[in-house]
PDB file of C-alpha atoms in Angstrom:
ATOM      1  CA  UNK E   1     -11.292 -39.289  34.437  1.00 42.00           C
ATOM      2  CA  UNK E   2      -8.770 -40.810  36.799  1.00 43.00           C
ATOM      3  CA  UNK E   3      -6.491 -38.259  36.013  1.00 41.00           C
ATOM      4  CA  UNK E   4      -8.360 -35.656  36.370  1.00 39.00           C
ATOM      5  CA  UNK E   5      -9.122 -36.880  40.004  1.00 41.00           C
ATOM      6  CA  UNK E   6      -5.308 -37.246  40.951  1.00 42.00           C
ATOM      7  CA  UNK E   7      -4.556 -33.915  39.786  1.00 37.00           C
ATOM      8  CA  UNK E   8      -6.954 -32.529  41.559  1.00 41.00           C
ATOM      9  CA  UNK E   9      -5.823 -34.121  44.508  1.00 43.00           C
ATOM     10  CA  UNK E  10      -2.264 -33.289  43.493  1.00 40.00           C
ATOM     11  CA  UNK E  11      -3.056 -29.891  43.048  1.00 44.00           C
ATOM     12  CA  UNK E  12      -5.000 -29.027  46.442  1.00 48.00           C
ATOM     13  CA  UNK E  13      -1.643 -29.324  48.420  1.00 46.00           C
ATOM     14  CA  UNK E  14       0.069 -26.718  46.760  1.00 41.00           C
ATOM     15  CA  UNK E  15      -2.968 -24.338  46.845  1.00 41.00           C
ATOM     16  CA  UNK E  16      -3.285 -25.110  50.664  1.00 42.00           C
ATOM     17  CA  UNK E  17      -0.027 -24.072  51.234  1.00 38.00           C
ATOM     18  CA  UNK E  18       0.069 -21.036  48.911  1.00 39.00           C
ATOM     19  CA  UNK E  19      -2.719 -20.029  50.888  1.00 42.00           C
ATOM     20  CA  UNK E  20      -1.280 -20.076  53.881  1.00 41.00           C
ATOM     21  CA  UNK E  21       2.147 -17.835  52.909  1.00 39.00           C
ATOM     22  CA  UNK E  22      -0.341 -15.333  51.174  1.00 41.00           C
ATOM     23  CA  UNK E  23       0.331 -11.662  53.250  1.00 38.00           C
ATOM     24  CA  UNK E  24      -2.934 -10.994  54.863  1.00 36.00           C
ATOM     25  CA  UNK E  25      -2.021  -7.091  54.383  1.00 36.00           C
ATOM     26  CA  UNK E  26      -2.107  -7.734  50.215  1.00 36.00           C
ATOM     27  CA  UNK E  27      -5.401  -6.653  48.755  1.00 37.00           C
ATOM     28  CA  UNK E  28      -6.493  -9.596  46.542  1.00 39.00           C
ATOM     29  CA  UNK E  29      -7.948  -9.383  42.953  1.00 38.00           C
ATOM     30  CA  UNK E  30     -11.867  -9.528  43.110  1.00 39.00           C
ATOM     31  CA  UNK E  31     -11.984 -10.024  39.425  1.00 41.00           C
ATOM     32  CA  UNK E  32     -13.502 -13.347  38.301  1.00 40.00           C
ATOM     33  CA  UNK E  33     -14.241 -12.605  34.635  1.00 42.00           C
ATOM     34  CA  UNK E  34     -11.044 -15.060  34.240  1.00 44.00           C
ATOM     35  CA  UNK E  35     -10.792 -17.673  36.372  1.00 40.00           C
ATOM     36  CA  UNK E  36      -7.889 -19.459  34.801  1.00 48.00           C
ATOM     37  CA  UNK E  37      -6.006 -19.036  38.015  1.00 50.00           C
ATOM     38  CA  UNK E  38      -7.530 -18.902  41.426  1.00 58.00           C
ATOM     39  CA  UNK E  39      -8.207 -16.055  42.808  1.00 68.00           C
ATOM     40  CA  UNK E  40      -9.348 -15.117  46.507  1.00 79.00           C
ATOM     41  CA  UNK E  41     -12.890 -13.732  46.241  1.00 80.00           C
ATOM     42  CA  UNK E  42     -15.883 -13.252  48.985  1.00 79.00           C
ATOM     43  CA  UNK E  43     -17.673 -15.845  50.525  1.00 76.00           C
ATOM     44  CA  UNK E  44     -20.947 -14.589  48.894  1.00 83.00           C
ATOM     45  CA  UNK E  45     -19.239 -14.205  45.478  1.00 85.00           C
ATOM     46  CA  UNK E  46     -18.383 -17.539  45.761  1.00 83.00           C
ATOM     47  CA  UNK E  47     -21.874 -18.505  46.491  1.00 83.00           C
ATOM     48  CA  UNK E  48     -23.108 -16.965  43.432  1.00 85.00           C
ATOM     49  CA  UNK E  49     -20.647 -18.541  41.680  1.00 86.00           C
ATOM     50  CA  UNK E  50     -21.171 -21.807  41.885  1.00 88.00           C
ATOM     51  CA  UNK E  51     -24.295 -24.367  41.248  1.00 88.00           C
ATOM     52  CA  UNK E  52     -24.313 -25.998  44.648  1.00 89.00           C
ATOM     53  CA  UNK E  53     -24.766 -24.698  48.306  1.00 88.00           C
ATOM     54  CA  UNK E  54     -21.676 -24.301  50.103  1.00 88.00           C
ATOM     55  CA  UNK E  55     -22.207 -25.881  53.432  1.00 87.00           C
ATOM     56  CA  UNK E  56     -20.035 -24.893  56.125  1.00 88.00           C
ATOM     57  CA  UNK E  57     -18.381 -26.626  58.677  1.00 92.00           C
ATOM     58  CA  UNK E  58     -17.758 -25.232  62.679  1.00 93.00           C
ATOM     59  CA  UNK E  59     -14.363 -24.449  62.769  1.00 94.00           C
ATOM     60  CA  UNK E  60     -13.423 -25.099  66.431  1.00 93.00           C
ATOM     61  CA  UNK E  61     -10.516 -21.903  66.526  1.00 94.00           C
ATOM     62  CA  UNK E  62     -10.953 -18.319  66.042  1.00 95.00           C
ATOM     63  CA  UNK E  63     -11.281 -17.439  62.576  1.00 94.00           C
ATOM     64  CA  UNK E  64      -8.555 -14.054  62.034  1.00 94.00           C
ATOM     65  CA  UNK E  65      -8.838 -14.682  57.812  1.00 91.00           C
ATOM     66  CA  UNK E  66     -11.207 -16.454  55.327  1.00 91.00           C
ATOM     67  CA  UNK E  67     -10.727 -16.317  51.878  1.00 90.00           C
ATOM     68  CA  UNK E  68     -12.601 -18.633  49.005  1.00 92.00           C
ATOM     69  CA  UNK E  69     -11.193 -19.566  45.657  1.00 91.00           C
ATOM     70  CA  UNK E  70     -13.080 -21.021  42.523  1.00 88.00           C
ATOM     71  CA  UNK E  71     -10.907 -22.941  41.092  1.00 87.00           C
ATOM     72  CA  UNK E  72     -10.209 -24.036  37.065  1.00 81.00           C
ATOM     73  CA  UNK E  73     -10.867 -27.425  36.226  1.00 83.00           C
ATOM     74  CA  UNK E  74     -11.204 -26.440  32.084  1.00 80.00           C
ATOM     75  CA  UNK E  75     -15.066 -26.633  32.532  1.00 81.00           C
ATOM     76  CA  UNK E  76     -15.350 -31.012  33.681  1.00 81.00           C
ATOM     77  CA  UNK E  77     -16.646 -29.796  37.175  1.00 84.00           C
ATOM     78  CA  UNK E  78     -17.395 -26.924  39.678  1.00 87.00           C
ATOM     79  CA  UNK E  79     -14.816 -27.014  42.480  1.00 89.00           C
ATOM     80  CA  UNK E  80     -14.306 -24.436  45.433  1.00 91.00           C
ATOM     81  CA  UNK E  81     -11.789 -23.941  47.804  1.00 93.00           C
ATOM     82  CA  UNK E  82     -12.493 -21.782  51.422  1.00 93.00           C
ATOM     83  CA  UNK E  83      -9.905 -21.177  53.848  1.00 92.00           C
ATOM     84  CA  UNK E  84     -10.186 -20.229  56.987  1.00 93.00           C
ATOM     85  CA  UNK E  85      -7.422 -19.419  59.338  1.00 93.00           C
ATOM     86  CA  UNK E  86      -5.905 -18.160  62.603  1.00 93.00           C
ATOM     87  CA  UNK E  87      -2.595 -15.887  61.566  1.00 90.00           C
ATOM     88  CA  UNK E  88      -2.178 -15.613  65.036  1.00 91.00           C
ATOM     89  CA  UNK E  89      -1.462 -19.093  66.023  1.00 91.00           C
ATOM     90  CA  UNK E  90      -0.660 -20.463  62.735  1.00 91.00           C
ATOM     91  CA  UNK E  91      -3.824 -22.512  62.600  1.00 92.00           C
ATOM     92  CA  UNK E  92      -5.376 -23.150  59.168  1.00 92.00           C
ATOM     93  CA  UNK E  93      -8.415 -25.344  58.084  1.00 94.00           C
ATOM     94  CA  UNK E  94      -8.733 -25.292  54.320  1.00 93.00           C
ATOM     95  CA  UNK E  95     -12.200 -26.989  53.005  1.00 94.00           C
ATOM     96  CA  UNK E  96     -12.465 -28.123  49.214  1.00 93.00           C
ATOM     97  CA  UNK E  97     -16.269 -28.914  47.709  1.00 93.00           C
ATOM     98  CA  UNK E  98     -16.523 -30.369  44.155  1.00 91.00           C
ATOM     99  CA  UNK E  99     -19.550 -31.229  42.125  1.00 90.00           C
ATOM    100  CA  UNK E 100     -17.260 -33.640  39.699  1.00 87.00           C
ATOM    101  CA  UNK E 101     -19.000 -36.936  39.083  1.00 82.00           C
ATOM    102  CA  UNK E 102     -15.755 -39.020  38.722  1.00 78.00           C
ATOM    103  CA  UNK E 103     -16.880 -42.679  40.692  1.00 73.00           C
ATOM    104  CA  UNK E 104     -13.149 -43.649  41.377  1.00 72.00           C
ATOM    105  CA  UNK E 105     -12.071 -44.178  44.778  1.00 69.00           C
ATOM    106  CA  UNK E 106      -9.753 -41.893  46.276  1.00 74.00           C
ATOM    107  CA  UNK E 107      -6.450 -42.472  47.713  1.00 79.00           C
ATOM    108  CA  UNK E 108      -5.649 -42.582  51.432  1.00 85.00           C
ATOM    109  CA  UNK E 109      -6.713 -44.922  54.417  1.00 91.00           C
ATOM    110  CA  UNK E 110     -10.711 -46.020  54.479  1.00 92.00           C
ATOM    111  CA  UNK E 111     -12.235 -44.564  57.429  1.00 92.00           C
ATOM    112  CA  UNK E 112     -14.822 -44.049  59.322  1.00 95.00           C
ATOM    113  CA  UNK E 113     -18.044 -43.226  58.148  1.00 95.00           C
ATOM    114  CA  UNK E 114     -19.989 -39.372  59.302  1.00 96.00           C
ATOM    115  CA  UNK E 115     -23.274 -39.546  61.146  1.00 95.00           C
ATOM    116  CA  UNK E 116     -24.479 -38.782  57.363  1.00 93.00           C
ATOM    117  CA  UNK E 117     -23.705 -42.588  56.581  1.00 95.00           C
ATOM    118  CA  UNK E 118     -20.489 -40.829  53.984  1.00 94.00           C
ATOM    119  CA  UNK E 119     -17.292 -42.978  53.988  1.00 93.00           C
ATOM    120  CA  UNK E 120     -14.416 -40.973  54.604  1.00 94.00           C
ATOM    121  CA  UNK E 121     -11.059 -41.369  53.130  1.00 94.00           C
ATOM    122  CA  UNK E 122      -7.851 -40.393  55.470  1.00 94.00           C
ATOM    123  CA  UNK E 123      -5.749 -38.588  53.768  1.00 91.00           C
ATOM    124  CA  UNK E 124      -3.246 -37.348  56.240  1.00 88.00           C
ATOM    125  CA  UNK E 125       0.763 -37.140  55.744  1.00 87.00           C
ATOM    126  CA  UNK E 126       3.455 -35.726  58.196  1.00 85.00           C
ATOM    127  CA  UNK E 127       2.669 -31.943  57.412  1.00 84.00           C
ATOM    128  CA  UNK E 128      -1.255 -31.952  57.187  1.00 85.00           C
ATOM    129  CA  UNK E 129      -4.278 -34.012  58.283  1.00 91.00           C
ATOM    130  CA  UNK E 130      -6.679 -34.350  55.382  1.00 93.00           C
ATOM    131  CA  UNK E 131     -10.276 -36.194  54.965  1.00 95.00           C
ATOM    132  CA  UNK E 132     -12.144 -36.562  51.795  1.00 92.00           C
ATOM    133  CA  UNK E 133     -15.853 -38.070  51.024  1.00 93.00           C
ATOM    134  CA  UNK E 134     -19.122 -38.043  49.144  1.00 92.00           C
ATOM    135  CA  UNK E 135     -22.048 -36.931  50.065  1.00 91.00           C
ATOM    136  CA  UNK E 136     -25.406 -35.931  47.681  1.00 91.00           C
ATOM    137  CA  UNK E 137     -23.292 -35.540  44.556  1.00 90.00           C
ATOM    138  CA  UNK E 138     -20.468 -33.461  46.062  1.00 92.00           C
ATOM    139  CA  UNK E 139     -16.938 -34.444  47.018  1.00 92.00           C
ATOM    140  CA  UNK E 140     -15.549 -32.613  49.988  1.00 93.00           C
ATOM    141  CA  UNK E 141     -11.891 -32.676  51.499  1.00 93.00           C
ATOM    142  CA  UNK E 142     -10.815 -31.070  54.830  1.00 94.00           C
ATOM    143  CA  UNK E 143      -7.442 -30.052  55.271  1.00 93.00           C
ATOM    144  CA  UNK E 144      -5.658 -29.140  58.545  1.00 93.00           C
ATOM    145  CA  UNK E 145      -1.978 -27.431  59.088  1.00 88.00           C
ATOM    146  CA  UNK E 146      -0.130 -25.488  61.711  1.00 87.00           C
ATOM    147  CA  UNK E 147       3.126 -23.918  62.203  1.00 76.00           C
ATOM    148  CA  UNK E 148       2.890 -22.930  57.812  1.00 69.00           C
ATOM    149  CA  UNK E 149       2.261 -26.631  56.860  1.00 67.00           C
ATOM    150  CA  UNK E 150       5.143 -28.092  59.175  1.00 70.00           C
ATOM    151  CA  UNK E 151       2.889 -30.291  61.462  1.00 80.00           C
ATOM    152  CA  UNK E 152      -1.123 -31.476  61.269  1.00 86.00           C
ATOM    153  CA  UNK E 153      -3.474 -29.418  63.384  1.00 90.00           C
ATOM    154  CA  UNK E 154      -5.931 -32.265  64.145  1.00 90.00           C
ATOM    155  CA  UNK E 155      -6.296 -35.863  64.318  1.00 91.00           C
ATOM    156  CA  UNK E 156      -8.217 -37.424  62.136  1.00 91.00           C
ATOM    157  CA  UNK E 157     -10.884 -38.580  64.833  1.00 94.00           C
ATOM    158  CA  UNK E 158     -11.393 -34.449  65.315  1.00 94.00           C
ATOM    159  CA  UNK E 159     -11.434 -34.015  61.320  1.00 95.00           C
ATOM    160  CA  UNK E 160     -14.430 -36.332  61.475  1.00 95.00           C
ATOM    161  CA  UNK E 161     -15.912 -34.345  64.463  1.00 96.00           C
ATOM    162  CA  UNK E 162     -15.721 -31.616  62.246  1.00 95.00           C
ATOM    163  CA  UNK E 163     -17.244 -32.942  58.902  1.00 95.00           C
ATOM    164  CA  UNK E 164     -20.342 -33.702  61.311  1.00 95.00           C
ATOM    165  CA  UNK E 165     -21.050 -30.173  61.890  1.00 94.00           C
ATOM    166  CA  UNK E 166     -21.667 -29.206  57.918  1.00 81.00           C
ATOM    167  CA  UNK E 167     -24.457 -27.470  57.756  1.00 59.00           C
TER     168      UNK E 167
END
């Protein structure tokens, strides 16, 4: 189950930074009957597509695109992806919600904990700042880029600003 943690982990970089070269002008596939790949679907299909609610956090720039993906995990656990960014400025915040019950803990810095009582997990490198906790069951990560994934967007004080404002 460690594994399958790590390559999850492993896994959300590359998706965060396909979704950020994805043309905005592109119509995207709406067809989830096969899910084998992530595809960018509504925010309400997403919804309805997975057993948890999707809480949502205040994203503190203009939102110009949002997109959601449900992503495979071969059936061990629900996970979505939502991104929401500014094409204008080159601003993204990508949020990842999972409903796996692997106990292990996570990579990264320990951190502070949310007004929640959840210990986060600082995940940041040079090109993104990242969070990750637990809270009721669910595992949530918050990922922040600018400039196409050259540079973080926040600090991790303002990622944990942000977690606060779930709702």
């Amino acid at each position: 189950m460690k594994a399958v943690t790590k390559l999850l982990f492993l896994c959300m970089i590359p998706l965060f930074l396909s979704a950020c070269l994805q043309n905005s002008e592109r119509n995207q596939p709406t067809n989830t009957s096969d899910l084998k790949s992530p595809v960018n679907i509504s925010f309400e299909e997403a919804e309805a597509k997975v057993p948890f609610e999707i809480k949502q956090p205040s994203v503190p720039f203009h939102i110009t695109q949002q997109s959601a993906r449900i992503l495979d995990t071969n059936g061990e656990f629900d996970a979505i992806e939502i991104t929401y960014a500014n094409s204008d400025e080159g601003m993204n915040l990508i949020m990842m919600i999972t409903n796996s019950q692997i106990d292990t803990p996570p990579t990264g810095k320990k951190g502070l904990k949310l007004t929640n009582g959840s210990q986060t997990w600082d995940q940041g490198n040079e090109h993104v700042s990242a969070i990750y906790w637990r809270n009721e069951g669910l595992t949530y990560s918050l990922i922040s880029g600018k400039n196409n994934n050259l540079e973080p967007l926040y600090n991790y004080q303002t990622l944990i600003d942000i977690a606060n404002t779930f709702n």
